[in-house]
Amino acid sequence: MSFTSIQCSDHGEWDSKANRWCAVACRILNFSTSLADAFAGDCSIKLCWRFPATFSVANRYPVVGQMWSNETVKDFGYFDKIKFWGHNDALPGVKYKYGVRGSVRKPCESKTRKHKGKRYPNPYSSDMRFDMSIKNIKGQKAHGYSSPLFVGDKRFNSPFHLYGDSYMLKANRTENAVQLDSTQSPLQNISYTMRFTPSVSFELGGENISSKAVDIFAEGTYNNETGHLCMMGCRYVTQSGAEVYKNGSMDCEIQINIQLHPLTGKGNEEIKGTIESTRARSDPLYFGKLDLVSSSIYVEQANESIWRMDLEIVIVLVSNTLACVFVGLQLFHVKKQPEVLPFISITMLIVLTLGHMIPLLLNFEALVTNHNRQSVFLGSGGWLEVNEVIVRVVTMIAFLLELYLLHMTWSARYSDDNPKGLWVSEKKVIFVSLPMYISSGLIAWFIHQSRKSHRSPFLRQGHLGYTVPANQLARYQPVSFWGDLKSYAGLILDGFLLPQLLFNLFFDSSVEALSRSYYVGTTIVRLVPHAYDLYRAHSSAWNLDLSYIYANPRMDFYSTAWDIIIPFSGLVFAVFIYLQQRFGGRCILPKRFRGTPVYEKVPTVGTIEL
């Protein structure tokens, strides 16, 4: 039987000893969209709400109740007893009773050893809650989360808040600074709620539980010196495809072992564990071992990422501003000495202009295609969005300045007073550099294709610390083709002096076409990201991929090898330009390759004339 609405009468009472409220309810009849024509019908419905004062592994719900009909089976309006429960916060003063289904303290004590020099999460901190991926012996996967319910006799206060289909955490910098009493045992009683849901077919104990959530209620101990969680768990079993929430329908022979990674561990460390049935293989409720893996981050790591993001915001703004300043110094240089304009490589200026234009176009493309995507929340408020706008504005200014310098050089090159051979040398530069750019671009594209085909992430990141769409929880998002194009444009910009070096070589020019402040300063701006990436790799053990703003190591050309090769090449180019502008374009070549000097024939002076 189904009914649309019921109304409680004044015949109800509160039992303070049992924390129970019971009342008589009436069915509302003739109710559709308005209460104008509705009226109370049969009042033979009774219901009771109970608010347990004690939690246990068998009783995890702060509100439980039931509703039944006072009529007989033959009467109209009769229905079977209905049970319900709520997930709201428990009432103040609620305690947890351990050991209802047995204790696991002794087995855990014999299996754990203290790890010297390593710190593990405080049992009262939000680091104890984590997302997880589950894989059974057949390789089938499910995703879910684990969260403490009680730590000792204290209710676990989680700082998580649900917004739509995402979770958000405001990192607390002092959360793990709370010191535990050194006189206490490192073992702490703890109870957990674990839930995972398979997205496809998933077998558990001979039963296919596709797309159905599995809840495991566990209790045991946590060792804050080793980061080891050891618990016994209970799960509800099914009967005829329907869950029956009774004590008799719980399987409480489940052993859970989880090892948390250290707070200051190395990068990409994971929480790992197992969920195993302690029943005999012949038992119908037996299931194979489940492997548990989690990539969730700690609050301390989130704080580190927030601090690094703030630093990178400043570096990005300073670098882009300096780039504009150095282009302005070059414009000032050519204003004072306009005769040097024809000797600037147009190919170099085109490379610089395109190098600033491509990021602007790609940023616009990302803004258009991802306008419905939720942003990553790391506690920085709207500062990230403001920074993004400022960076685009500064990049646009640098692009316009480079475009203006290109226009001036192009116009000066067509002057009749210029030496012959400038365009011939420029064509040689194009013939040499263009195949290099195309071939290296194809190599970068093939690298992108190979990386894309080998990416099949098993882990997911979700609830802890960030706002991520529920259907996009992959921790490692593949770099798109446009992202690879952007990184390749950055590589071309790193070697922006190559066309000018070739131009000076072919024309054998010793004209100081580029000011020292321009090519030295721009080179430094291009090399700083690689130096910073080296520093970051050696100074920080852990970083979140999604939080990189400056020198993203997920790009193709940020690694230890590239961070050495690119700065070295850039500095060599800058030294060669300095030598060329002082001693001639071919001074960097061995003497036998510099060409034969051309002598001008002059008339001789006779003795008589002398």
XYZ file of C-alpha atoms in Angstrom, residues 151-547:
397
model
C 37.601 8.076 18.005
C 37.773 6.673 21.489
C 34.641 7.942 23.208
C 34.522 11.171 21.176
C 32.367 11.789 18.150
C 34.483 12.343 15.018
C 33.858 15.904 13.779
C 34.440 15.952 10.052
C 34.984 19.374 8.413
C 33.389 18.184 5.189
C 30.394 19.904 3.690
C 28.356 18.630 0.799
C 27.687 21.025 -2.088
C 25.596 19.433 -4.809
C 27.503 16.323 -5.885
C 30.886 17.424 -4.567
C 32.678 17.718 -1.247
C 34.727 20.651 -0.068
C 37.295 21.007 2.703
C 38.704 24.178 4.185
C 42.193 23.163 5.263
C 43.015 23.759 8.897
C 46.687 24.569 9.406
C 46.664 23.624 13.097
C 44.678 20.425 12.826
C 47.662 18.070 13.027
C 49.498 20.326 15.460
C 47.404 18.952 18.330
C 49.730 16.798 20.417
C 48.489 13.585 21.932
C 49.315 12.693 25.523
C 52.715 10.974 25.434
C 51.778 8.821 28.416
C 48.892 7.251 26.547
C 49.194 4.095 24.501
C 49.707 4.729 20.780
C 46.746 2.417 20.154
C 43.455 4.292 19.952
C 40.014 2.731 19.697
C 38.273 3.868 16.540
C 35.136 3.044 14.564
C 34.668 3.530 10.839
C 31.965 3.715 8.236
C 33.088 2.424 4.839
C 31.040 2.583 1.669
C 31.893 1.700 -1.925
C 29.813 1.431 -5.071
C 30.866 -0.422 -8.236
C 30.241 1.366 -11.508
C 30.068 -1.933 -13.438
C 29.739 -5.611 -12.591
C 31.316 -6.478 -9.235
C 31.187 -9.829 -7.454
C 31.254 -10.046 -3.657
C 30.715 -13.415 -2.008
C 29.270 -14.987 -5.134
C 26.750 -12.160 -5.526
C 26.760 -9.558 -8.281
C 26.275 -6.161 -6.636
C 26.512 -3.964 -9.713
C 25.610 -0.303 -9.016
C 24.574 -1.083 -5.420
C 26.363 0.496 -2.467
C 28.112 -1.754 0.021
C 28.285 -0.480 3.625
C 30.820 -1.887 6.069
C 30.688 -0.794 9.697
C 34.011 -1.443 11.416
C 35.670 -0.952 14.781
C 39.177 -1.613 15.982
C 42.369 0.256 16.765
C 44.586 2.867 15.161
C 48.291 3.133 15.977
C 49.408 6.752 15.575
C 53.087 5.713 15.651
C 52.818 3.332 12.716
C 49.748 4.630 10.855
C 48.156 1.188 10.970
C 44.390 0.660 11.121
C 43.245 -2.789 12.225
C 39.507 -3.425 12.461
C 36.771 -6.013 12.347
C 33.830 -5.066 10.187
C 30.188 -5.938 9.650
C 28.155 -5.669 6.484
C 24.511 -6.259 5.756
C 23.826 -9.296 3.632
C 20.976 -9.599 1.172
C 18.050 -11.940 1.167
C 16.091 -12.398 -2.037
C 17.636 -9.287 -3.493
C 16.378 -6.987 -0.690
C 18.413 -5.724 2.251
C 17.036 -6.720 5.638
C 18.376 -4.491 8.404
C 18.390 -6.818 11.371
C 21.237 -7.997 13.588
C 20.817 -11.502 12.294
C 21.462 -10.389 8.707
C 24.907 -8.925 9.397
C 28.159 -10.610 8.422
C 30.626 -9.533 11.108
C 33.549 -11.788 10.193
C 35.445 -9.257 8.102
C 39.074 -8.332 8.811
C 40.261 -4.872 7.665
C 43.906 -3.763 7.618
C 44.857 -0.304 6.318
C 48.277 1.336 6.285
C 48.281 5.148 6.112
C 51.259 6.848 4.516
C 53.376 9.336 6.520
C 52.500 13.015 6.675
C 55.891 13.942 5.230
C 56.258 10.986 2.904
C 57.536 10.915 -0.622
C 55.444 12.021 -3.564
C 52.674 9.769 -4.902
C 52.529 7.619 -1.757
C 49.173 5.972 -1.238
C 47.026 4.567 1.507
C 46.852 0.811 1.014
C 44.933 -1.934 2.717
C 42.913 -5.115 2.443
C 39.399 -6.232 3.300
C 39.154 -9.977 3.888
C 36.555 -12.450 5.050
C 37.648 -14.646 7.965
C 35.039 -17.275 7.124
C 35.827 -20.654 5.587
C 35.834 -20.820 1.805
C 32.863 -23.175 1.918
C 30.765 -20.599 3.788
C 28.139 -18.894 1.565
C 29.111 -15.469 2.971
C 32.836 -15.905 2.219
C 34.351 -13.498 -0.310
C 37.838 -13.125 -1.740
C 40.352 -10.508 -0.627
C 39.604 -6.933 -1.657
C 42.532 -4.577 -2.269
C 42.053 -1.013 -1.050
C 44.000 1.952 -2.449
C 43.539 5.654 -1.744
C 45.204 8.722 -3.221
C 43.519 11.220 -0.905
C 45.744 13.925 0.484
C 46.411 15.157 3.987
C 45.628 18.624 5.314
C 49.333 19.331 5.762
C 49.898 18.518 2.102
C 46.954 20.701 1.099
C 48.446 23.592 3.080
C 51.765 23.093 1.325
C 50.041 23.195 -2.062
C 48.161 26.366 -1.092
C 51.400 28.067 -0.037
C 53.110 26.959 -3.245
C 50.211 28.230 -5.353
C 50.435 31.636 -3.696
C 54.174 31.726 -4.430
C 53.657 30.678 -8.047
C 51.014 33.354 -8.541
C 53.591 35.984 -7.574
C 56.256 34.411 -9.819
C 53.912 34.324 -12.818
C 52.947 37.984 -12.409
C 56.566 39.109 -11.947
C 57.806 37.036 -14.917
C 55.148 38.317 -17.302
C 55.690 41.901 -16.159
C 59.453 41.599 -16.680
C 58.855 40.187 -20.159
C 56.939 43.351 -21.032
C 59.679 45.509 -19.510
C 62.427 43.840 -21.558
C 60.476 44.238 -24.808
C 60.002 47.896 -23.891
C 63.789 48.263 -23.416
C 64.348 46.793 -26.882
C 61.879 49.267 -28.357
C 63.749 52.070 -26.584
C 67.006 50.674 -28.035
C 65.743 50.737 -31.639
C 64.248 54.208 -31.128
C 67.692 55.524 -30.224
C 69.411 53.534 -33.008
C 66.875 52.983 -35.808
C 69.643 51.847 -38.186
C 69.833 48.469 -36.346
C 66.232 47.511 -37.119
C 66.934 45.759 -40.473
C 69.459 43.480 -38.740
C 66.887 41.965 -36.370
C 65.724 38.531 -37.496
C 62.079 38.671 -38.546
C 61.817 34.921 -37.960
C 62.785 35.446 -34.322
C 60.142 38.129 -33.881
C 57.484 35.914 -35.496
C 58.425 33.094 -33.122
C 58.146 35.427 -30.118
C 54.828 36.853 -31.317
C 53.304 33.421 -31.940
C 54.709 32.182 -28.636
C 52.686 34.816 -26.798
C 49.626 34.455 -29.033
C 49.193 30.658 -28.694
C 48.718 30.687 -24.890
C 46.162 33.477 -25.268
C 44.180 31.485 -27.838
C 44.402 28.260 -25.846
C 43.318 29.988 -22.644
C 40.306 31.380 -24.503
C 39.526 27.912 -25.893
C 39.699 26.418 -22.401
C 37.434 29.179 -21.081
C 34.814 28.446 -23.768
C 34.896 24.633 -23.605
C 35.072 24.349 -19.820
C 32.543 26.996 -18.824
C 30.417 24.376 -17.019
C 33.311 22.772 -15.177
C 33.568 23.273 -11.437
C 36.737 24.864 -10.180
C 39.268 23.380 -7.806
C 38.915 24.744 -4.307
C 42.073 25.095 -2.258
C 41.157 27.806 0.194
C 42.340 30.710 -1.963
C 38.901 32.142 -2.610
C 38.580 33.980 -5.930
C 42.254 35.007 -6.023
C 43.044 32.307 -8.604
C 40.453 33.670 -11.024
C 41.710 37.236 -10.514
C 45.275 36.079 -11.116
C 44.254 34.320 -14.328
C 42.737 37.511 -15.678
C 45.792 39.584 -14.722
C 48.160 37.077 -16.358
C 46.137 37.166 -19.591
C 46.185 40.961 -19.617
C 49.958 41.090 -19.093
C 50.493 38.393 -21.744
C 48.324 40.405 -24.133
C 50.478 43.494 -23.515
C 53.656 41.497 -24.237
C 52.054 40.152 -27.428
C 51.142 43.646 -28.631
C 54.638 44.976 -27.898
C 56.240 42.096 -29.827
C 53.810 42.689 -32.684
C 54.744 46.377 -32.760
C 58.459 45.508 -32.830
C 57.799 43.076 -35.675
C 55.958 45.778 -37.615
C 58.828 48.252 -37.154
C 61.435 45.700 -38.256
C 59.423 44.638 -41.296
C 58.973 48.243 -42.405
C 62.669 49.069 -41.903
C 63.753 45.997 -43.899
C 62.113 47.415 -47.056
C 64.200 50.588 -46.963
C 66.428 51.270 -50.020
C 69.417 52.114 -47.847
C 69.781 48.595 -46.449
C 72.723 46.381 -47.417
C 72.037 43.698 -49.970
C 71.599 40.135 -48.775
C 69.383 40.743 -45.737
C 66.404 38.906 -47.236
C 68.652 36.169 -48.589
C 69.993 35.549 -45.084
C 66.457 35.628 -43.696
C 65.364 32.967 -46.185
C 68.290 30.786 -45.170
C 67.193 31.146 -41.552
C 63.697 29.999 -42.497
C 65.018 27.055 -44.542
C 67.079 25.875 -41.586
C 64.750 26.603 -38.657
C 61.371 25.691 -40.187
C 62.210 21.981 -40.730
C 63.575 21.883 -37.181
C 60.354 23.315 -35.767
C 58.146 20.990 -37.847
C 60.124 17.837 -37.036
C 60.260 18.626 -33.317
C 56.519 19.405 -33.389
C 55.785 15.995 -34.942
C 57.934 14.324 -32.298
C 55.981 16.141 -29.581
C 52.715 14.997 -31.189
C 53.842 11.352 -31.285
C 54.904 11.623 -27.635
C 51.436 12.953 -26.812
C 49.786 10.019 -28.597
C 51.948 7.458 -26.800
C 51.314 9.062 -23.409
C 47.575 9.187 -24.075
C 47.399 5.490 -25.001
C 49.225 4.415 -21.835
C 47.053 6.393 -19.393
C 44.419 4.296 -17.670
C 44.155 5.594 -14.096
C 42.868 3.253 -11.415
C 42.763 5.783 -8.610
C 40.297 8.558 -8.127
C 40.358 11.742 -6.113
C 37.168 13.079 -4.727
C 35.990 14.207 -1.335
C 39.176 15.304 0.417
C 40.139 18.917 0.117
C 38.838 19.887 -3.296
C 35.668 20.598 -5.187
C 35.581 18.154 -8.076
C 32.594 17.073 -10.147
C 31.352 13.673 -9.025
C 31.637 12.281 -12.567
C 35.186 13.589 -13.058
C 37.077 12.237 -10.056
C 40.134 11.008 -11.941
C 43.257 12.132 -10.213
C 45.401 12.112 -13.330
C 43.653 13.963 -16.114
C 45.407 13.339 -19.445
C 47.081 16.384 -20.946
C 45.086 17.428 -24.016
C 46.579 17.993 -27.452
C 46.175 21.739 -26.924
C 48.055 21.452 -23.653
C 50.907 19.728 -25.493
C 50.795 22.441 -28.155
C 51.082 25.065 -25.426
C 54.078 23.316 -23.877
C 55.695 22.989 -27.320
C 55.184 26.716 -27.888
C 56.952 27.259 -24.581
C 59.890 25.164 -25.794
C 60.156 27.249 -28.978
C 60.136 30.401 -26.857
C 62.917 28.983 -24.675
C 65.131 28.915 -27.777
C 63.923 32.217 -29.231
C 67.504 33.396 -29.941
C 68.210 30.599 -32.437
C 66.841 32.473 -35.519
C 68.835 35.600 -34.617
C 71.969 33.510 -34.112
C 71.503 31.923 -37.558
C 70.801 35.308 -39.153
C 74.014 36.791 -37.746
C 75.867 33.692 -38.927
C 74.612 33.815 -42.521
C 74.944 37.593 -42.911
C 78.103 37.768 -40.796
C 76.574 40.691 -38.954
C 78.273 42.409 -36.040
C 75.559 45.050 -35.592
C 74.207 45.321 -32.049
C 70.651 44.679 -33.188
C 69.480 43.377 -29.821
C 70.086 45.249 -26.597
C 71.804 43.244 -23.885
C 68.998 43.919 -21.429
C 66.536 42.469 -23.939
C 68.135 39.168 -24.874
C 69.746 38.526 -21.492
C 66.623 39.505 -19.533
C 64.239 37.551 -21.764
C 66.530 34.518 -21.567
C 66.473 34.654 -17.776
C 62.665 34.963 -17.744
C 62.438 31.859 -19.950
C 64.900 29.866 -17.828
C 63.531 30.685 -14.373
C 60.628 28.157 -14.653
C 63.087 25.305 -15.186
C 65.275 26.415 -12.284
C 62.158 26.657 -10.100
C 61.029 23.189 -11.209
C 64.394 21.760 -10.150
C 64.145 23.516 -6.778
C 60.569 22.348 -6.247
C 61.418 18.741 -7.124
C 64.164 18.606 -4.488
C 62.535 20.727 -1.771
C 59.019 19.285 -1.770
C 58.208 15.591 -1.519
C 54.550 15.898 -2.488
C 52.454 18.121 -4.721
C 48.948 17.991 -6.134
C 48.855 17.795 -9.930
C 45.751 19.966 -10.208
C 47.330 22.847 -8.287
